[in-house]
Tab-separated table of C-alpha atoms in Angstrom:
chain	number	residue	atom	x	y	z
A	12	UNK	CA	-18.082	-10.018	23.148
A	13	UNK	CA	-16.684	-6.988	21.450
A	14	UNK	CA	-17.564	-5.627	18.056
A	15	UNK	CA	-14.297	-7.132	16.931
A	16	UNK	CA	-15.581	-10.611	17.592
A	17	UNK	CA	-19.190	-10.217	16.577
A	18	UNK	CA	-18.673	-8.052	13.586
A	19	UNK	CA	-19.901	-4.812	15.108
A	20	UNK	CA	-22.791	-2.736	13.865
A	21	UNK	CA	-24.263	-2.710	10.457
A	22	UNK	CA	-23.502	0.013	8.001
A	23	UNK	CA	-25.579	2.056	5.639
A	24	UNK	CA	-27.282	0.440	2.716
A	25	UNK	CA	-25.147	2.374	0.305
A	26	UNK	CA	-21.658	3.296	1.505
A	27	UNK	CA	-21.276	5.503	-1.549
A	28	UNK	CA	-23.983	7.837	-0.250
A	29	UNK	CA	-22.948	9.824	2.822
A	30	UNK	CA	-25.486	12.010	4.563
A	31	UNK	CA	-27.303	12.498	1.265
A	32	UNK	CA	-24.065	13.431	-0.486
A	33	UNK	CA	-22.875	11.262	-3.348
A	34	UNK	CA	-19.315	10.030	-3.254
A	35	UNK	CA	-18.895	11.471	-6.745
A	36	UNK	CA	-19.925	15.029	-5.847
A	37	UNK	CA	-16.643	16.339	-4.509
A	38	UNK	CA	-14.698	19.598	-4.788
A	39	UNK	CA	-12.031	19.786	-7.478
A	40	UNK	CA	-9.367	19.879	-4.756
A	41	UNK	CA	-10.411	16.383	-3.693
A	42	UNK	CA	-10.365	15.045	-7.246
A	43	UNK	CA	-6.962	16.602	-7.885
A	44	UNK	CA	-5.497	14.980	-4.776
A	45	UNK	CA	-7.214	11.636	-5.428
A	46	UNK	CA	-6.010	11.636	-9.048
A	47	UNK	CA	-2.438	12.287	-7.985
A	48	UNK	CA	-2.842	9.502	-5.391
A	49	UNK	CA	-3.750	7.053	-8.153
A	50	UNK	CA	-0.499	7.848	-9.957
A	51	UNK	CA	1.472	7.661	-6.700
A	52	UNK	CA	0.193	4.155	-6.024
A	53	UNK	CA	0.776	3.209	-9.651
A	54	UNK	CA	4.468	3.791	-8.996
A	55	UNK	CA	4.592	0.834	-6.587
A	56	UNK	CA	3.635	-1.841	-9.114
A	57	UNK	CA	4.851	-0.001	-12.197
A	58	UNK	CA	8.082	-1.975	-12.482
A	59	UNK	CA	6.486	-5.399	-11.937
A	60	UNK	CA	5.958	-6.377	-15.606
A	61	UNK	CA	9.318	-4.965	-16.706
A	62	UNK	CA	11.620	-6.426	-14.038
A	63	UNK	CA	12.968	-9.082	-16.441
A	64	UNK	CA	13.322	-6.418	-19.162
A	65	UNK	CA	15.260	-4.146	-16.817
A	66	UNK	CA	17.517	-7.032	-15.844
A	67	UNK	CA	18.296	-7.727	-19.497
A	68	UNK	CA	18.651	-4.061	-20.422
A	69	UNK	CA	21.086	-3.290	-17.609
A	70	UNK	CA	22.778	-6.725	-17.584
A	71	UNK	CA	21.732	-7.262	-13.972
A	72	UNK	CA	20.736	-10.303	-11.914
A	73	UNK	CA	17.261	-10.848	-10.485
A	74	UNK	CA	18.448	-10.008	-6.968
A	75	UNK	CA	20.052	-6.776	-8.195
A	76	UNK	CA	16.888	-5.666	-9.981
A	77	UNK	CA	14.782	-6.530	-6.926
A	78	UNK	CA	16.685	-3.816	-5.084
A	79	UNK	CA	14.414	-1.376	-6.962
A	80	UNK	CA	11.773	-2.309	-4.395
A	81	UNK	CA	14.193	-2.553	-1.482
A	82	UNK	CA	15.644	0.936	-1.873
A	83	UNK	CA	12.185	2.390	-2.520
A	84	UNK	CA	10.576	0.942	0.600
A	85	UNK	CA	13.600	1.276	2.861
A	86	UNK	CA	13.593	5.035	2.294
A	87	UNK	CA	9.792	5.061	2.568
A	88	UNK	CA	10.000	3.386	5.985
A	89	UNK	CA	12.562	5.833	7.355
A	90	UNK	CA	10.700	8.771	5.800
A	91	UNK	CA	7.621	7.901	7.876
A	92	UNK	CA	9.403	9.476	10.837
A	93	UNK	CA	9.880	12.659	8.820
A	94	UNK	CA	6.549	13.172	7.059
A	95	UNK	CA	4.585	14.240	10.143
A	96	UNK	CA	7.462	16.468	11.238
A	97	UNK	CA	7.424	18.201	7.843
A	98	UNK	CA	3.665	18.486	7.272
A	99	UNK	CA	3.031	19.837	10.786
A	100	UNK	CA	5.396	22.701	10.003
A	101	UNK	CA	4.761	23.619	6.371
A	102	UNK	CA	1.164	22.389	5.928
A	103	UNK	CA	-0.440	19.664	3.849
A	104	UNK	CA	-0.467	21.423	0.481
A	105	UNK	CA	3.218	22.241	0.506
A	106	UNK	CA	4.083	18.738	1.691
A	107	UNK	CA	2.070	17.233	-1.179
A	108	UNK	CA	3.776	19.475	-3.708
A	109	UNK	CA	7.237	18.709	-2.295
A	110	UNK	CA	6.543	14.982	-2.551
A	111	UNK	CA	5.218	15.267	-6.091
A	112	UNK	CA	8.206	17.360	-7.180
A	113	UNK	CA	10.619	14.728	-5.831
A	114	UNK	CA	8.753	11.935	-7.635
A	115	UNK	CA	8.814	13.856	-10.938
A	116	UNK	CA	12.567	14.431	-10.681
A	117	UNK	CA	13.560	10.942	-9.559
A	118	UNK	CA	11.157	9.101	-11.876
A	119	UNK	CA	12.671	10.985	-14.823
A	120	UNK	CA	16.194	10.248	-13.575
A	121	UNK	CA	15.255	6.557	-13.206
A	122	UNK	CA	14.372	6.470	-16.883
A	123	UNK	CA	17.799	7.861	-17.738
A	124	UNK	CA	19.751	5.392	-15.584
A	125	UNK	CA	22.864	3.878	-17.124
A	126	UNK	CA	23.348	1.133	-14.548
A	127	UNK	CA	21.299	-0.846	-12.060
A	128	UNK	CA	23.109	0.989	-9.239
A	129	UNK	CA	21.934	4.353	-10.526
A	130	UNK	CA	18.395	3.066	-10.955
A	131	UNK	CA	18.315	1.691	-7.396
A	132	UNK	CA	19.548	5.041	-6.067
A	133	UNK	CA	16.989	7.046	-8.018
A	134	UNK	CA	14.208	4.745	-6.813
A	135	UNK	CA	15.260	5.608	-3.256
A	136	UNK	CA	14.694	9.304	-3.987
A	137	UNK	CA	11.370	8.373	-5.552
A	138	UNK	CA	10.447	6.568	-2.328
A	139	UNK	CA	11.096	9.700	-0.274
A	140	UNK	CA	8.811	11.755	-2.516
A	141	UNK	CA	6.108	9.113	-2.461
A	142	UNK	CA	6.257	8.891	1.342
A	143	UNK	CA	5.767	12.637	1.698
A	144	UNK	CA	2.841	12.592	-0.720
A	145	UNK	CA	0.993	9.406	0.298
A	146	UNK	CA	1.238	10.013	4.044
A	147	UNK	CA	-0.300	13.478	3.624
A	148	UNK	CA	-2.873	12.822	0.887
A	149	UNK	CA	-5.394	11.036	3.120
A	150	UNK	CA	-5.477	13.875	5.664
A	151	UNK	CA	-5.900	16.430	2.869
A	152	UNK	CA	-8.736	14.466	1.255
A	153	UNK	CA	-10.501	14.054	4.612
A	154	UNK	CA	-10.238	17.782	5.238
A	155	UNK	CA	-11.530	18.807	1.816
A	156	UNK	CA	-14.109	16.106	1.002
A	157	UNK	CA	-17.859	16.665	1.023
A	158	UNK	CA	-19.952	14.057	2.790
A	159	UNK	CA	-17.837	13.269	5.828
A	160	UNK	CA	-14.886	11.025	6.486
A	161	UNK	CA	-16.422	7.871	4.985
A	162	UNK	CA	-16.599	9.439	1.533
A	163	UNK	CA	-13.011	10.621	1.885
A	164	UNK	CA	-11.751	7.213	2.984
A	165	UNK	CA	-13.587	5.432	0.190
A	166	UNK	CA	-12.085	7.820	-2.341
A	167	UNK	CA	-8.602	7.236	-0.942
A	168	UNK	CA	-9.008	3.450	-0.873
A	169	UNK	CA	-10.410	3.551	-4.404
A	170	UNK	CA	-7.385	5.561	-5.525
A	171	UNK	CA	-5.103	3.004	-3.900
A	172	UNK	CA	-6.831	0.076	-5.577
A	173	UNK	CA	-7.015	1.781	-8.967
A	174	UNK	CA	-3.354	2.745	-8.760
A	175	UNK	CA	-2.226	-0.747	-7.763
A	176	UNK	CA	-4.262	-2.193	-10.638
A	177	UNK	CA	-3.219	0.285	-13.318
A	178	UNK	CA	0.464	0.520	-12.387
A	179	UNK	CA	1.382	-2.875	-13.852
A	180	UNK	CA	-0.799	-2.158	-16.900
A	181	UNK	CA	0.989	1.136	-17.615
A	182	UNK	CA	4.315	-0.572	-17.015
A	183	UNK	CA	3.408	-3.283	-19.512
A	184	UNK	CA	2.167	-0.969	-22.263
A	185	UNK	CA	5.079	1.450	-22.091
A	186	UNK	CA	7.634	-1.146	-21.047
A	187	UNK	CA	6.894	-3.281	-24.082
A	188	UNK	CA	8.274	-0.404	-26.167
A	189	UNK	CA	11.283	0.228	-23.943
A	190	UNK	CA	11.892	-0.437	-20.253
A	191	UNK	CA	12.722	3.246	-19.664
A	192	UNK	CA	9.366	4.588	-20.858
A	193	UNK	CA	7.250	3.694	-17.770
A	194	UNK	CA	9.514	5.892	-15.654
A	195	UNK	CA	9.157	8.825	-18.030
A	196	UNK	CA	5.395	8.233	-18.193
A	197	UNK	CA	5.120	8.394	-14.402
A	198	UNK	CA	7.133	11.619	-14.327
A	199	UNK	CA	4.730	13.214	-16.813
A	200	UNK	CA	1.610	12.058	-14.940
A	201	UNK	CA	2.971	13.270	-11.615
A	202	UNK	CA	3.820	16.625	-13.184
A	203	UNK	CA	0.163	16.883	-14.252
A	204	UNK	CA	-0.843	16.044	-10.665
A	205	UNK	CA	1.515	18.732	-9.382
A	206	UNK	CA	-0.164	21.327	-11.603
A	207	UNK	CA	-3.670	20.161	-10.652
A	208	UNK	CA	-2.958	20.435	-6.924
A	209	UNK	CA	-1.272	23.809	-7.433
A	210	UNK	CA	-4.404	25.127	-9.155
A	211	UNK	CA	-7.251	23.458	-7.251
A	212	UNK	CA	-6.023	22.847	-3.691
A	213	UNK	CA	-5.980	25.880	-1.418
A	214	UNK	CA	-3.332	26.379	1.249
A	215	UNK	CA	-3.934	24.019	4.188
A	216	UNK	CA	-3.799	25.326	7.767
A	217	UNK	CA	-0.717	24.298	9.708
A	218	UNK	CA	-1.626	21.940	12.614
A	219	UNK	CA	-1.726	23.575	16.044
A	220	UNK	CA	0.546	20.896	17.546
A	221	UNK	CA	3.815	20.087	15.831
A	222	UNK	CA	4.936	16.470	15.478
A	223	UNK	CA	8.438	15.536	16.603
A	224	UNK	CA	10.613	12.962	14.840
A	225	UNK	CA	10.275	10.533	17.754
A	226	UNK	CA	6.488	10.761	18.254
A	227	UNK	CA	5.745	7.802	15.900
A	228	UNK	CA	8.316	5.654	17.723
A	229	UNK	CA	6.870	6.629	21.112
A	230	UNK	CA	3.387	5.681	19.854
A	231	UNK	CA	4.631	2.126	19.352
A	232	UNK	CA	4.886	1.856	23.120
A	233	UNK	CA	1.153	1.094	23.068
A	234	UNK	CA	0.736	-2.688	23.174
A	235	UNK	CA	-2.066	-2.818	20.656
A	236	UNK	CA	-0.311	-0.637	18.094
A	237	UNK	CA	2.952	-2.542	18.573
A	238	UNK	CA	1.147	-5.843	18.004
A	239	UNK	CA	-0.565	-4.480	14.897
A	240	UNK	CA	2.744	-3.236	13.485
A	241	UNK	CA	4.507	-6.527	14.256
A	242	UNK	CA	1.792	-8.594	12.599
A	243	UNK	CA	1.731	-6.235	9.609
A	244	UNK	CA	5.514	-6.568	9.313
A	245	UNK	CA	5.245	-10.311	8.673
A	246	UNK	CA	2.190	-9.858	6.475
A	247	UNK	CA	4.003	-7.300	4.343
A	248	UNK	CA	6.883	-9.703	3.845
A	249	UNK	CA	4.392	-12.132	2.283
A	250	UNK	CA	2.663	-9.352	0.316
A	251	UNK	CA	5.851	-8.075	-1.283
A	252	UNK	CA	7.175	-11.524	-2.030
A	253	UNK	CA	4.179	-11.776	-4.353
A	254	UNK	CA	4.630	-8.309	-5.787
A	255	UNK	CA	8.405	-8.283	-6.285
A	256	UNK	CA	9.429	-11.926	-6.779
A	257	UNK	CA	6.514	-13.500	-8.654
A	258	UNK	CA	7.263	-11.684	-11.964
A	259	UNK	CA	10.546	-13.618	-12.188
A	260	UNK	CA	8.721	-16.887	-11.512
A	261	UNK	CA	6.019	-16.235	-14.093
A	262	UNK	CA	8.661	-15.120	-16.623
A	263	UNK	CA	6.062	-13.697	-19.006
A	264	UNK	CA	6.121	-10.908	-21.565
A	265	UNK	CA	5.434	-7.401	-20.207
A	266	UNK	CA	1.891	-7.458	-21.612
A	267	UNK	CA	0.997	-10.828	-20.109
A	268	UNK	CA	2.612	-10.035	-16.779
A	269	UNK	CA	0.852	-6.664	-16.756
A	270	UNK	CA	-2.484	-8.357	-17.386
A	271	UNK	CA	-1.903	-10.771	-14.488
A	272	UNK	CA	-1.096	-7.974	-12.063
A	273	UNK	CA	-3.922	-5.811	-13.389
A	274	UNK	CA	-6.357	-8.601	-12.476
A	275	UNK	CA	-4.539	-8.907	-9.142
A	276	UNK	CA	-5.005	-5.168	-8.535
A	277	UNK	CA	-8.691	-5.242	-9.482
A	278	UNK	CA	-9.358	-7.948	-6.892
A	279	UNK	CA	-7.317	-5.988	-4.350
A	280	UNK	CA	-9.462	-2.896	-4.946
A	281	UNK	CA	-12.820	-4.713	-4.912
A	282	UNK	CA	-12.100	-6.718	-1.758
A	283	UNK	CA	-10.527	-3.768	0.051
A	284	UNK	CA	-13.232	-1.189	-0.634
A	285	UNK	CA	-16.426	-3.207	-1.071
A	286	UNK	CA	-16.157	-6.657	0.500
A	287	UNK	CA	-13.883	-6.103	3.507
A	288	UNK	CA	-16.372	-3.884	5.422
A	289	UNK	CA	-19.174	-6.394	4.838
A	290	UNK	CA	-17.077	-9.349	5.971
A	291	UNK	CA	-15.961	-7.423	9.040
A	292	UNK	CA	-19.544	-6.721	10.035
A	293	UNK	CA	-20.394	-10.377	9.713
A	294	UNK	CA	-17.357	-12.118	11.197
A	295	UNK	CA	-15.446	-9.472	13.142
A	296	UNK	CA	-12.127	-7.842	12.297
A	297	UNK	CA	-9.739	-10.170	14.123
A	298	UNK	CA	-11.361	-13.405	13.008
A	299	UNK	CA	-11.427	-12.199	9.431
A	300	UNK	CA	-7.803	-11.059	9.598
A	301	UNK	CA	-6.548	-14.381	10.972
A	302	UNK	CA	-8.513	-16.345	8.376
A	303	UNK	CA	-7.320	-14.123	5.531
A	304	UNK	CA	-3.658	-14.416	6.597
A	305	UNK	CA	-3.904	-18.208	6.812
A	306	UNK	CA	-5.564	-18.367	3.392
A	307	UNK	CA	-2.789	-16.163	2.002
A	308	UNK	CA	-0.195	-18.583	3.422
A	309	UNK	CA	-1.966	-21.500	1.729
A	310	UNK	CA	-2.170	-19.584	-1.539
A	311	UNK	CA	1.575	-18.863	-1.416
A	312	UNK	CA	2.525	-22.498	-0.913
A	313	UNK	CA	0.335	-23.584	-3.821
A	314	UNK	CA	1.791	-20.763	-5.931
A	315	UNK	CA	5.311	-21.895	-5.157
A	316	UNK	CA	4.790	-25.571	-5.939
A	317	UNK	CA	2.132	-25.438	-8.662
A	318	UNK	CA	2.631	-25.377	-12.409
A	319	UNK	CA	2.687	-22.157	-14.426
A	320	UNK	CA	-1.105	-21.899	-14.786
A	321	UNK	CA	-1.565	-22.515	-11.063
A	322	UNK	CA	1.011	-19.824	-10.288
A	323	UNK	CA	-0.885	-17.331	-12.430
A	324	UNK	CA	-4.222	-18.145	-10.771
A	325	UNK	CA	-2.759	-17.996	-7.259
A	326	UNK	CA	-1.047	-14.689	-8.008
A	327	UNK	CA	-4.357	-13.150	-9.080
A	328	UNK	CA	-6.266	-14.642	-6.131
A	329	UNK	CA	-3.714	-13.299	-3.674
A	330	UNK	CA	-4.932	-9.806	-4.597
A	331	UNK	CA	-8.291	-10.529	-2.930
A	332	UNK	CA	-6.649	-11.647	0.316
A	333	UNK	CA	-4.208	-8.746	0.279
A	334	UNK	CA	-7.126	-6.334	-0.173
A	335	UNK	CA	-8.879	-7.753	2.896
A	336	UNK	CA	-5.718	-7.621	4.987
A	337	UNK	CA	-4.874	-4.062	3.966
A	338	UNK	CA	-8.258	-2.772	5.088
A	339	UNK	CA	-8.240	-4.456	8.498
A	340	UNK	CA	-4.633	-3.586	9.285
A	341	UNK	CA	-5.283	0.067	8.425
A	342	UNK	CA	-8.279	0.181	10.753
A	343	UNK	CA	-6.393	-1.478	13.574
A	344	UNK	CA	-3.427	0.856	13.197
A	345	UNK	CA	-5.587	3.982	13.295
A	346	UNK	CA	-8.069	2.870	15.962
A	347	UNK	CA	-6.323	0.568	18.400
A	348	UNK	CA	-4.409	3.234	20.360
A	349	UNK	CA	-5.125	6.717	21.690
A	350	UNK	CA	-2.316	8.276	19.641
A	351	UNK	CA	-3.329	10.865	17.014
A	352	UNK	CA	-4.071	9.069	13.771
A	353	UNK	CA	-1.217	10.619	11.754
A	354	UNK	CA	1.260	9.686	14.490
A	355	UNK	CA	-0.112	6.151	14.887
A	356	UNK	CA	-0.072	5.676	11.123
A	357	UNK	CA	3.521	6.877	10.876
A	358	UNK	CA	4.705	4.503	13.604
A	359	UNK	CA	2.836	1.578	12.094
A	360	UNK	CA	4.131	2.286	8.585
A	361	UNK	CA	7.665	2.797	9.890
A	362	UNK	CA	7.677	-0.849	11.038
A	363	UNK	CA	5.789	-2.541	8.228
A	364	UNK	CA	7.622	-0.919	5.315
A	365	UNK	CA	10.886	-2.503	6.486
A	366	UNK	CA	9.371	-5.861	5.539
A	367	UNK	CA	8.440	-4.443	2.137
A	368	UNK	CA	12.116	-3.558	1.748
A	369	UNK	CA	13.364	-6.938	2.979
A	370	UNK	CA	11.189	-9.295	0.917
A	371	UNK	CA	12.314	-8.161	-2.578
A	372	UNK	CA	15.953	-8.535	-1.504
A	373	UNK	CA	15.692	-11.816	0.384
A	374	UNK	CA	13.364	-13.755	-1.931
A	375	UNK	CA	15.814	-13.895	-4.901
A	376	UNK	CA	18.683	-14.617	-2.494
A	377	UNK	CA	16.769	-17.526	-0.974
A	378	UNK	CA	16.157	-18.848	-4.482
A	379	UNK	CA	19.907	-18.642	-5.207
A	380	UNK	CA	20.736	-20.424	-1.960
A	381	UNK	CA	18.056	-23.127	-2.277
A	382	UNK	CA	15.425	-23.352	-5.027
A	383	UNK	CA	12.534	-21.404	-6.522
A	384	UNK	CA	9.991	-22.938	-4.123
A	385	UNK	CA	11.533	-21.915	-0.799
A	386	UNK	CA	10.906	-18.125	-1.075
A	387	UNK	CA	7.168	-18.823	-1.130
A	388	UNK	CA	7.417	-21.187	1.836
A	389	UNK	CA	9.230	-18.488	3.813
A	390	UNK	CA	6.549	-15.964	2.797
A	391	UNK	CA	3.821	-18.401	3.875
A	392	UNK	CA	5.509	-18.861	7.266
A	393	UNK	CA	5.608	-15.069	7.598
A	394	UNK	CA	1.851	-14.852	6.934
A	395	UNK	CA	1.166	-17.563	9.522
A	396	UNK	CA	3.366	-15.693	12.006
A	397	UNK	CA	1.310	-12.566	11.399
A	398	UNK	CA	-1.881	-14.504	12.131
A	399	UNK	CA	-0.297	-15.968	15.275
A	400	UNK	CA	0.547	-12.499	16.611
A	401	UNK	CA	-3.063	-11.408	16.096
A	402	UNK	CA	-4.339	-14.500	17.915
A	403	UNK	CA	-1.895	-14.235	20.827
A	404	UNK	CA	-2.296	-10.464	21.235
A	405	UNK	CA	-6.055	-10.580	20.790
A	406	UNK	CA	-6.798	-8.765	24.050
A	407	UNK	CA	-4.433	-5.905	23.252
A	408	UNK	CA	-6.103	-5.522	19.846
A	409	UNK	CA	-9.647	-5.576	21.275
A	410	UNK	CA	-10.020	-2.090	22.695
A	411	UNK	CA	-12.892	0.307	22.870
A	412	UNK	CA	-11.504	2.193	19.882
A	413	UNK	CA	-11.111	-0.924	17.768
A	414	UNK	CA	-14.479	-2.360	18.766
A	415	UNK	CA	-16.101	0.116	16.440
A	416	UNK	CA	-16.999	-1.640	13.233
A	417	UNK	CA	-15.964	0.004	9.954
A	418	UNK	CA	-19.300	1.841	9.941
A	419	UNK	CA	-20.458	3.555	13.109
A	420	UNK	CA	-22.621	6.473	14.163
A	421	UNK	CA	-20.809	9.620	15.174
A	422	UNK	CA	-22.064	12.022	17.814
A	423	UNK	CA	-23.925	14.105	15.276
A	424	UNK	CA	-25.696	11.069	13.862
A	425	UNK	CA	-23.766	11.016	10.629
A	426	UNK	CA	-22.348	7.646	9.644
A	427	UNK	CA	-18.583	7.658	9.355
A	428	UNK	CA	-15.927	5.228	8.333
A	429	UNK	CA	-13.757	4.404	11.311
A	430	UNK	CA	-10.379	4.347	9.682
């Protein structure tokens, strides 16, 4: 049996202590990049609580407003083929700053939109900036962090969880005043991040080997990585049905909707950073992933057919399952093939973000064609399909690289996070 099936090796007693170095004792360059990462991830869920407000303010339908997610993630998916090409030529620091600058400009323009078409277009530009930043931030944090790669990964995952939790909260607070304000608020915060990285992050060395535009696509020729990306595609359809369509179903005020998705984000962060590694050690990555996907499918069906209170509870609980899935999928994508991690990550993200673009567009359309329940049934079927791919392609996903549990001993004896 592989580590995937048995859960692998145990980890350190305290994952927040790495080689005697506390997770919190990091250079300012790391904190600057991690802080900007929080704001970058906030931008994903920022519009959740204000989707109904945007629809009313711009006299748009639910399906039109949902295109805010579709344009954002469609450009993000395509940009995954570009990010490695760019960063391998101009370096990590310049790539981060270019991404931040684009987000500042397009977030501000989003707040000034006069029509839903303009807003959708500006969100696309925002997606390009976010792709450049997010895809590079992890590598920069790993390179600059004290305490090894585990500390860097935990910081990055913590930034992701904090951003996903706080995005809806910021959107609710500012959006309750006016739907345009969350966009302006993000522009200001990203401008602060731009200045912090300019001051605290030194110039990064340019990689010795340059990445071509087709390298991520070629990496998908590996059976294990292709299976991971395919499963993640269907999982992401379910994930973003929750994120982009549920606010219309809940139909709550910005504050209440923000509170729901804040709780959702907190569970996502806790289960992703703290509980996922422990569950993996106990049950194994693939077993845990299949179980979590099937539980997510069940949660979606109950959400779709339950009353309003049930829908709220199921929305919050889905954050826990999404947190588990995110962690395992990331590990599989980066460890299942022999491709360089940035290239493997780009290929994997190129596939899965197309589902993030499709779900916000299709879910409201399915509701228009049928009823409000069917979008959640379709999302549940997608989650089950993702679990089926993992089960059928189990051998391709169980490789020597993936057999390493989240915590393993490196050659120098230092514990590292295999992500």
